[in-house]
Coordinates of C-alpha atoms and ligand atoms in Angstrom, one line a residue:
M1 CA 11.1 -2.1 5.6
I2 CA 8.2 -4.4 5.7
P3 CA 4.9 -2.3 5.9
V4 CA 1.5 -3.7 6.8
T5 CA 0.4 -3.7 3.2
R6 CA 1.9 -3.0 -0.2
T7 CA -0.1 -1.8 -3.1
Y8 CA -0.5 -4.5 -5.8
L9 CA 0.9 -2.9 -9.0
P10 CA 0.1 -4.6 -12.3
P11 CA 2.8 -4.9 -15.0
Q12 CA 3.3 -1.2 -16.1
D13 CA 3.2 -2.1 -19.9
E14 CA -0.3 -3.6 -19.4
Y15 CA -1.5 -0.4 -17.5
Q16 CA -0.1 1.7 -20.4
K17 CA -1.7 -0.4 -23.1
I18 CA -5.1 0.3 -21.4
L19 CA -4.3 4.0 -20.9
K20 CA -3.5 4.3 -24.7
R21 CA -7.3 3.6 -25.3
A22 CA -7.9 6.8 -23.5
W23 CA -5.3 8.7 -25.3
D24 CA -6.7 7.5 -28.6
K25 CA -10.2 8.6 -27.8
Q26 CA -9.0 11.7 -26.0
W27 CA -11.4 11.0 -23.3
I28 CA -10.2 10.7 -19.7
T29 CA -13.1 11.1 -17.5
N30 CA -17.0 11.4 -17.5
R31 CA -17.8 7.7 -17.8
G32 CA -15.8 6.8 -20.7
E33 CA -15.4 3.3 -22.0
L34 CA -12.8 2.2 -19.5
I35 CA -15.0 2.9 -16.4
Q36 CA -18.0 1.2 -18.1
E37 CA -15.9 -1.9 -18.9
L38 CA -14.5 -2.0 -15.4
E39 CA -18.1 -1.9 -14.1
E40 CA -19.2 -4.7 -16.3
N41 CA -16.1 -6.7 -15.4
L42 CA -16.6 -6.3 -11.7
K43 CA -20.4 -7.0 -12.0
G44 CA -19.7 -10.4 -13.5
Y45 CA -16.9 -11.2 -11.1
L46 CA -18.7 -10.2 -7.9
G47 CA -22.1 -11.5 -9.1
V48 CA -23.9 -8.3 -8.2
K49 CA -27.0 -6.8 -9.8
N50 CA -25.8 -3.2 -9.9
I51 CA -22.4 -1.4 -9.3
I52 CA -21.6 2.3 -9.4
I53 CA -17.9 3.0 -9.1
T54 CA -17.0 6.1 -7.2
N55 CA -13.8 8.2 -6.6
N56 CA -13.3 6.8 -3.1
G57 CA -14.9 4.5 -0.5
T58 CA -16.2 7.3 1.9
I59 CA -18.3 9.4 -0.6
P60 CA -20.6 6.3 -1.3
I61 CA -21.5 6.1 2.4
Q62 CA -22.4 9.8 2.4
I63 CA -24.4 9.4 -0.8
A64 CA -26.2 6.5 0.7
I65 CA -27.2 8.3 3.9
K66 CA -28.3 11.3 1.6
A67 CA -30.2 9.2 -0.9
L68 CA -32.0 7.3 1.8
A69 CA -32.9 10.6 3.4
L70 CA -31.7 9.5 6.8
K71 CA -32.2 11.9 9.7
G72 CA -31.7 11.7 13.4
E73 CA -29.9 8.7 14.9
I74 CA -28.0 6.0 13.0
I75 CA -27.0 2.9 14.9
T76 CA -23.3 2.1 14.1
T77 CA -20.2 0.2 15.1
P78 CA -17.3 1.8 17.2
F79 CA -14.8 -0.5 15.6
S80 CA -14.0 0.6 12.1
Y81 CA -12.2 3.2 10.2
V82 CA -13.1 6.7 11.1
A83 CA -14.8 7.2 7.6
T84 CA -17.8 5.0 8.9
T85 CA -18.5 7.5 11.7
S86 CA -17.4 10.7 10.0
S87 CA -19.8 10.1 7.2
I88 CA -22.7 10.0 9.7
V89 CA -21.7 13.2 11.4
W90 CA -20.9 14.8 8.0
E91 CA -24.5 14.2 6.9
N92 CA -25.8 15.8 10.1
C93 CA -27.0 12.6 11.7
K94 CA -26.0 11.4 15.2
P95 CA -24.0 8.2 15.5
V96 CA -25.3 5.9 18.2
F97 CA -22.8 3.3 19.0
V98 CA -23.5 -0.4 19.8
D99 CA -20.6 -2.5 21.1
I100 CA -18.9 -5.3 19.1
H101 CA -18.9 -9.0 19.4
P102 CA -15.5 -9.9 20.9
D103 CA -14.6 -12.7 18.4
Y104 CA -16.2 -11.5 15.2
L105 CA -15.3 -7.8 15.9
T106 CA -18.5 -6.8 14.0
I107 CA -21.4 -5.0 15.6
D108 CA -23.1 -7.1 18.2
E109 CA -26.6 -7.7 16.8
T110 CA -28.0 -8.8 20.2
K111 CA -27.4 -5.3 21.5
I112 CA -28.9 -3.3 18.6
E113 CA -32.6 -3.3 19.7
A114 CA -31.7 -1.8 23.1
A115 CA -30.2 1.2 21.3
I116 CA -33.2 1.9 19.0
T117 CA -35.2 5.1 19.8
P118 CA -38.0 6.9 18.0
A119 CA -35.2 9.0 16.4
T120 CA -33.4 5.9 14.9
T121 CA -33.6 5.7 11.1
A122 CA -30.9 3.3 10.1
I123 CA -28.1 0.9 10.9
L124 CA -24.6 1.5 9.4
A125 CA -22.3 -1.4 10.2
T126 CA -18.9 -2.5 8.9
H127 CA -17.9 -5.9 7.7
V128 CA -14.6 -5.6 9.7
F129 CA -11.6 -7.1 8.0
G130 CA -14.1 -8.6 5.5
N131 CA -15.7 -10.5 8.2
P132 CA -19.6 -10.3 7.6
C133 CA -21.9 -8.8 10.2
A134 CA -24.7 -11.0 11.3
V135 CA -26.6 -9.8 8.2
D136 CA -29.7 -12.0 8.7
A137 CA -30.3 -10.9 12.3
I138 CA -29.6 -7.2 11.3
D139 CA -32.1 -7.6 8.3
A140 CA -34.8 -9.0 10.7
I141 CA -34.3 -6.1 13.2
A142 CA -34.4 -3.4 10.5
K143 CA -37.6 -4.9 9.0
K144 CA -39.2 -5.0 12.4
H145 CA -38.3 -1.4 13.3
N146 CA -38.6 0.0 9.8
L147 CA -34.9 0.9 9.5
K148 CA -32.6 1.1 6.5
V149 CA -29.4 -0.8 6.4
I150 CA -26.1 0.4 5.0
Y151 CA -22.9 -1.8 5.1
D152 CA -19.5 -0.2 4.9
A153 CA -18.1 -3.2 3.0
A154 CA -14.7 -1.3 2.4
H155 CA -12.7 -4.5 3.3
S156 CA -14.9 -7.0 1.7
F157 CA -14.1 -7.2 -2.0
A158 CA -14.9 -10.7 -3.2
V159 CA -16.3 -11.9 0.0
K160 CA -19.2 -14.2 -0.2
Y161 CA -21.7 -14.9 2.6
K162 CA -24.2 -17.9 2.1
N163 CA -22.9 -18.1 -1.5
E164 CA -23.9 -14.6 -2.4
S165 CA -21.8 -11.5 -2.7
I166 CA -21.6 -9.7 0.6
F167 CA -22.3 -6.6 -1.3
S168 CA -25.8 -7.7 -2.0
Y169 CA -26.9 -7.4 1.6
G170 CA -28.3 -4.3 3.0
D171 CA -30.2 -1.4 1.3
V172 CA -26.8 -0.2 0.1
S173 CA -23.3 -1.7 0.5
T174 CA -20.1 0.4 -0.3
C175 CA -16.6 -0.6 -0.9
S176 CA -13.2 1.1 -1.2
F177 CA -10.8 0.6 -4.0
H178 CA -8.0 2.6 -2.2
A179 CA -4.5 1.6 -3.0
T180 CA -4.2 -0.3 0.3
K181 CA -7.2 -2.3 -0.4
L182 CA -7.4 -5.8 -1.9
F183 CA -8.7 -4.6 -5.4
H184 CA -7.8 -1.1 -6.1
T185 CA -7.9 1.9 -8.7
G186 CA -5.4 4.0 -6.8
E187 CA -8.3 5.9 -5.2
G188 CA -11.7 4.6 -5.8
G189 CA -14.7 2.9 -4.3
A190 CA -18.2 1.6 -5.2
M191 CA -21.7 1.4 -4.1
F192 CA -24.0 -1.6 -4.6
C193 CA -27.8 -1.6 -4.4
N194 CA -30.4 -4.3 -5.5
D195 CA -33.3 -1.8 -5.7
D196 CA -33.2 -0.3 -9.2
A197 CA -35.1 2.7 -8.1
L198 CA -32.7 3.4 -5.3
N199 CA -29.8 2.5 -7.6
H200 CA -31.0 5.1 -10.1
K201 CA -31.0 7.8 -7.2
L202 CA -27.5 6.7 -6.2
F203 CA -26.4 6.9 -9.7
Y204 CA -27.5 10.5 -10.4
S205 CA -26.4 11.6 -7.0
H206 CA -22.9 10.6 -7.9
N207 CA -22.9 12.8 -11.0
F208 CA -24.3 16.2 -9.7
G209 CA -27.9 15.0 -10.2
H210 CA -27.7 15.1 -14.0
N211 CA -30.5 13.9 -16.2
G212 CA -28.7 14.4 -19.6
P213 CA -26.6 17.7 -20.1
L214 CA -29.5 20.2 -19.5
A215 CA -31.7 18.6 -16.8
F216 CA -31.5 17.3 -13.3
H217 CA -33.3 14.5 -11.5
G218 CA -32.4 16.0 -8.2
L219 CA -29.5 17.0 -5.8
G220 CA -26.1 15.4 -6.6
I221 CA -22.5 15.7 -5.9
N222 CA -19.4 14.7 -7.9
A223 CA -18.2 11.2 -7.1
K224 CA -17.0 10.2 -10.4
I225 CA -13.7 8.4 -11.1
S226 CA -11.5 9.1 -14.0
E227 CA -10.5 6.9 -16.9
L228 CA -6.9 6.9 -15.6
Q229 CA -8.1 5.3 -12.5
A230 CA -10.5 2.9 -14.3
A231 CA -7.4 1.9 -16.4
M232 CA -5.6 0.9 -13.2
G233 CA -8.6 -1.2 -12.2
L234 CA -8.7 -2.9 -15.5
A235 CA -4.9 -3.7 -15.2
V236 CA -5.3 -5.1 -11.7
F237 CA -8.5 -7.1 -12.5
P238 CA -6.9 -10.0 -14.3
Y239 CA -4.6 -10.7 -11.3
L240 CA -7.5 -11.0 -8.7
S241 CA -7.0 -14.7 -8.4
T242 CA -3.3 -14.3 -8.0
I243 CA -3.9 -11.6 -5.4
I244 CA -6.4 -13.4 -3.3
G245 CA -4.4 -16.8 -3.7
E246 CA -1.1 -15.2 -2.6
R247 CA -2.9 -13.5 0.4
K248 CA -4.3 -16.8 1.4
K249 CA -0.7 -18.3 1.5
V250 CA 0.3 -15.6 4.0
V251 CA -2.7 -16.0 6.1
D252 CA -2.2 -19.8 6.3
Y253 CA 1.4 -19.3 7.2
Y254 CA 0.6 -16.9 10.1
T255 CA -2.2 -19.3 11.3
A256 CA 0.3 -22.3 11.2
Y257 CA 3.3 -20.6 12.7
L258 CA 1.9 -18.1 15.3
D259 CA 1.6 -19.3 18.9
F260 CA -2.1 -18.7 19.9
R261 CA -1.6 -19.5 23.6
N262 CA -1.5 -15.9 24.5
L263 CA -2.8 -14.3 21.3
R264 CA -6.1 -14.3 19.5
K265 CA -7.0 -14.2 15.9
L266 CA -10.1 -13.1 14.1
K267 CA -13.0 -15.5 14.1
I268 CA -14.6 -15.6 10.7
R269 CA -18.3 -16.0 10.6
E270 CA -19.8 -19.4 9.5
H271 CA -20.9 -19.6 5.9
T272 CA -18.4 -17.1 4.8
E273 CA -16.0 -17.3 1.8
W274 CA -13.4 -14.9 3.2
N275 CA -11.0 -12.8 1.0
Y276 CA -7.8 -12.8 3.3
S277 CA -7.8 -9.0 3.5
Y278 CA -6.3 -8.5 6.9
Y279 CA -4.5 -10.5 9.5
P280 CA -5.3 -8.9 12.9
V281 CA -4.0 -10.4 16.1
I282 CA -5.3 -9.5 19.5
F283 CA -2.9 -9.3 22.5
E284 CA -3.7 -9.8 26.2
S285 CA -2.8 -6.2 27.0
E286 CA -1.9 -2.9 25.4
Q287 CA 1.4 -3.1 27.1
Q288 CA 2.2 -6.4 25.4
L289 CA 1.0 -5.0 22.1
L290 CA 3.4 -2.0 22.4
E291 CA 6.3 -4.2 23.4
V292 CA 5.8 -6.5 20.4
M293 CA 5.4 -3.5 18.1
A294 CA 8.5 -1.9 19.3
R295 CA 10.5 -5.1 18.7
L296 CA 9.0 -5.6 15.3
E297 CA 9.8 -2.0 14.4
T298 CA 13.4 -2.4 15.4
A299 CA 13.5 -5.3 13.0
G300 CA 12.0 -2.9 10.3
I301 CA 8.5 -4.4 10.4
I302 CA 5.7 -1.9 10.5
P303 CA 2.3 -3.3 11.5
R304 CA -0.7 -1.0 11.9
R305 CA -3.0 -0.5 14.7
Y306 CA -6.3 -1.1 12.9
F307 CA -8.5 0.1 14.4
Y308 CA -7.3 2.6 16.9
P309 CA -8.9 4.4 18.7
S310 CA -12.3 3.1 19.3
L311 CA -14.6 5.6 17.3
N312 CA -16.8 6.4 20.3
T313 CA -13.8 8.2 21.9
I314 CA -13.0 10.7 19.2
D315 CA -13.8 14.1 20.1
Y316 CA -16.9 15.0 17.8
C317 CA -18.8 12.0 19.2
K318 CA -17.6 11.3 22.7
G319 CA -20.0 10.3 25.6
Q320 CA -20.8 6.7 25.0
T321 CA -18.6 3.9 26.5
M322 CA -18.0 0.8 24.5
P323 CA -16.1 -1.5 26.8
I324 CA -15.4 -4.3 24.3
S325 CA -14.5 -2.2 21.5
E326 CA -12.3 0.1 23.5
S327 CA -10.5 -2.9 25.0
I328 CA -10.0 -4.6 21.6
A329 CA -9.0 -1.4 19.9
S330 CA -6.1 -1.0 22.5
R331 CA -4.7 -4.5 21.9
I332 CA -5.2 -5.3 18.2
V333 CA -2.7 -4.9 15.5
C334 CA -2.9 -6.0 11.7
L335 CA 0.3 -7.9 10.6
P336 CA 1.9 -7.3 7.1
L337 CA -0.1 -9.0 4.5
Y338 CA 0.5 -8.5 0.7
V339 CA 1.5 -10.3 -2.5
G340 CA 5.2 -10.7 -2.5
L341 CA 5.8 -10.9 1.3
K342 CA 8.6 -13.6 1.6
E343 CA 8.4 -16.7 3.7
E344 CA 11.6 -15.7 5.7
E345 CA 9.9 -12.3 6.4
M346 CA 6.8 -14.0 7.7
A347 CA 9.1 -16.4 9.7
G348 CA 10.8 -13.4 11.3
I349 CA 7.6 -11.8 12.2
C350 CA 6.2 -15.0 13.8
E351 CA 9.5 -15.4 15.8
I352 CA 9.2 -12.0 17.2
I353 CA 5.5 -12.3 18.2
N354 CA 6.0 -15.9 19.6
K355 CA 8.7 -14.6 22.0
I356 CA 5.9 -13.0 24.2
N357 CA 4.8 -16.5 25.3
Ligands
LIG1 C1 -10.7 2.3 3.7 C2 -11.9 2.4 4.4 C3 -12.9 3.4 4.1 C4 -12.7 4.6 3.3 O1 -12.2 4.3 2.0 P1 -11.5 5.4 1.1 O2 -11.5 4.8 -0.2 O3 -10.2 5.5 1.6 O4 -12.4 6.7 1.2 C5 -14.1 3.4 4.8 N1 -14.4 2.5 5.7 C6 -13.5 1.4 6.0 C7 -13.9 0.5 7.0 C8 -12.2 1.5 5.4 O5 -11.3 0.6 5.8

C-alpha cells in the first residue's frame, strides 16, 4: 500500500543511543537534558528567538488563546485541520470564518476587515500546507484594529518567509511534531513567541503554572513532552536536510509529470522558502476527485482528502457559508509524499491521475 505519508524513522540504534542517556540519568520527563538539547538544536536550526516544545500541536493553540486572554470572536480560516477551529470553541470563543484565497488556500486577507465586529479579539489563521498567509497584510489589519494574531503553523516546519522563519510572525505561532508531519517526535508540537514576557507566560502555562516546586505564576496546564519523545526528535534532527531534500524530489516529480490541463496545484506565496510538506491537487469537480481516488485505491494508493470538510460546516459551528473553501474542500486531495517513495510509484500515481484528461 502507498499511503499519503509515511513517518520518517531514524536508524533505531541511533534512537537507542540517545535513549540510553535518559536511562543513565533515570530521568524520563519534566524537562530533562534531552528536551532542552532538542529546544536548543531547533532554535538554532529554525533561527527563532524562543521555542517551547509541547506534547502535541493542538494544546499550544489553546494555551496561546488562554495566555492572550482572548474572548468573544476570533476570525479564522475554514480551510485547515479541525484542531484550528476546535481550539477556539474549546476556549469558549466563537470562530468567525473568513473565506480563503482560491490559489494560496490561506485566509483571504482582503475579506478580514469586513468580518471584524466590536467583539473581535484576534485572528487565528493557518499557513496551509506550509504556504504562508499574507502575514504583512494581516499584521497591518491587526495593528489597526488592536487584534492579536496566532498562526497555526502546524505544517510549516523550516518554512521561511522573506528570509525569516515563518514561526517568527504573529504574536504566537504553533507547530505540530506529530508523526505525520515533516519533523516529528511521535507526538509533539511547539509554540513560538518573540515577546519575552508573553513567552514566559506561555512557558509557565505549559507546566501547570509552576514557579519552582512550591509556587505558581498563574494558571497552567500540562503540555510537557517526555524525554522519550525528545529522544525521537534528537534522532530525527540530523536527517532534516535529507528529509526536505527527498521530499523536494517527489514534489518536483509530480510537478513535472502531472498533466495540469484539468488539475490545479497549490500556488506558493512569493518570497517563500517552502518545505515541500504536502502535494495537494485540486480537481474540477468532486465527482472527478472521487473517480480518481477510487482508481488510485484499486491500485493500492491511498491519498487523503486534506482538508475535508470545510470547517464552517461542522456541527458545532455551522451557520456561515464559505463558497470558496467549501468548493475547494470538496475537490482537493493530497498525494503520497514521503522519504522513500519510489519513482515507479510516483509514475503510477501520475499515470492514473493523468487519465482524467
Ligand atoms: C496536525 C495539525 C494540527 C494538530 O497537531 P497535533 O500535533 O496532531 O495536535 C493542528 N493544525 C493543523 C493545521 C494540523 O495539520
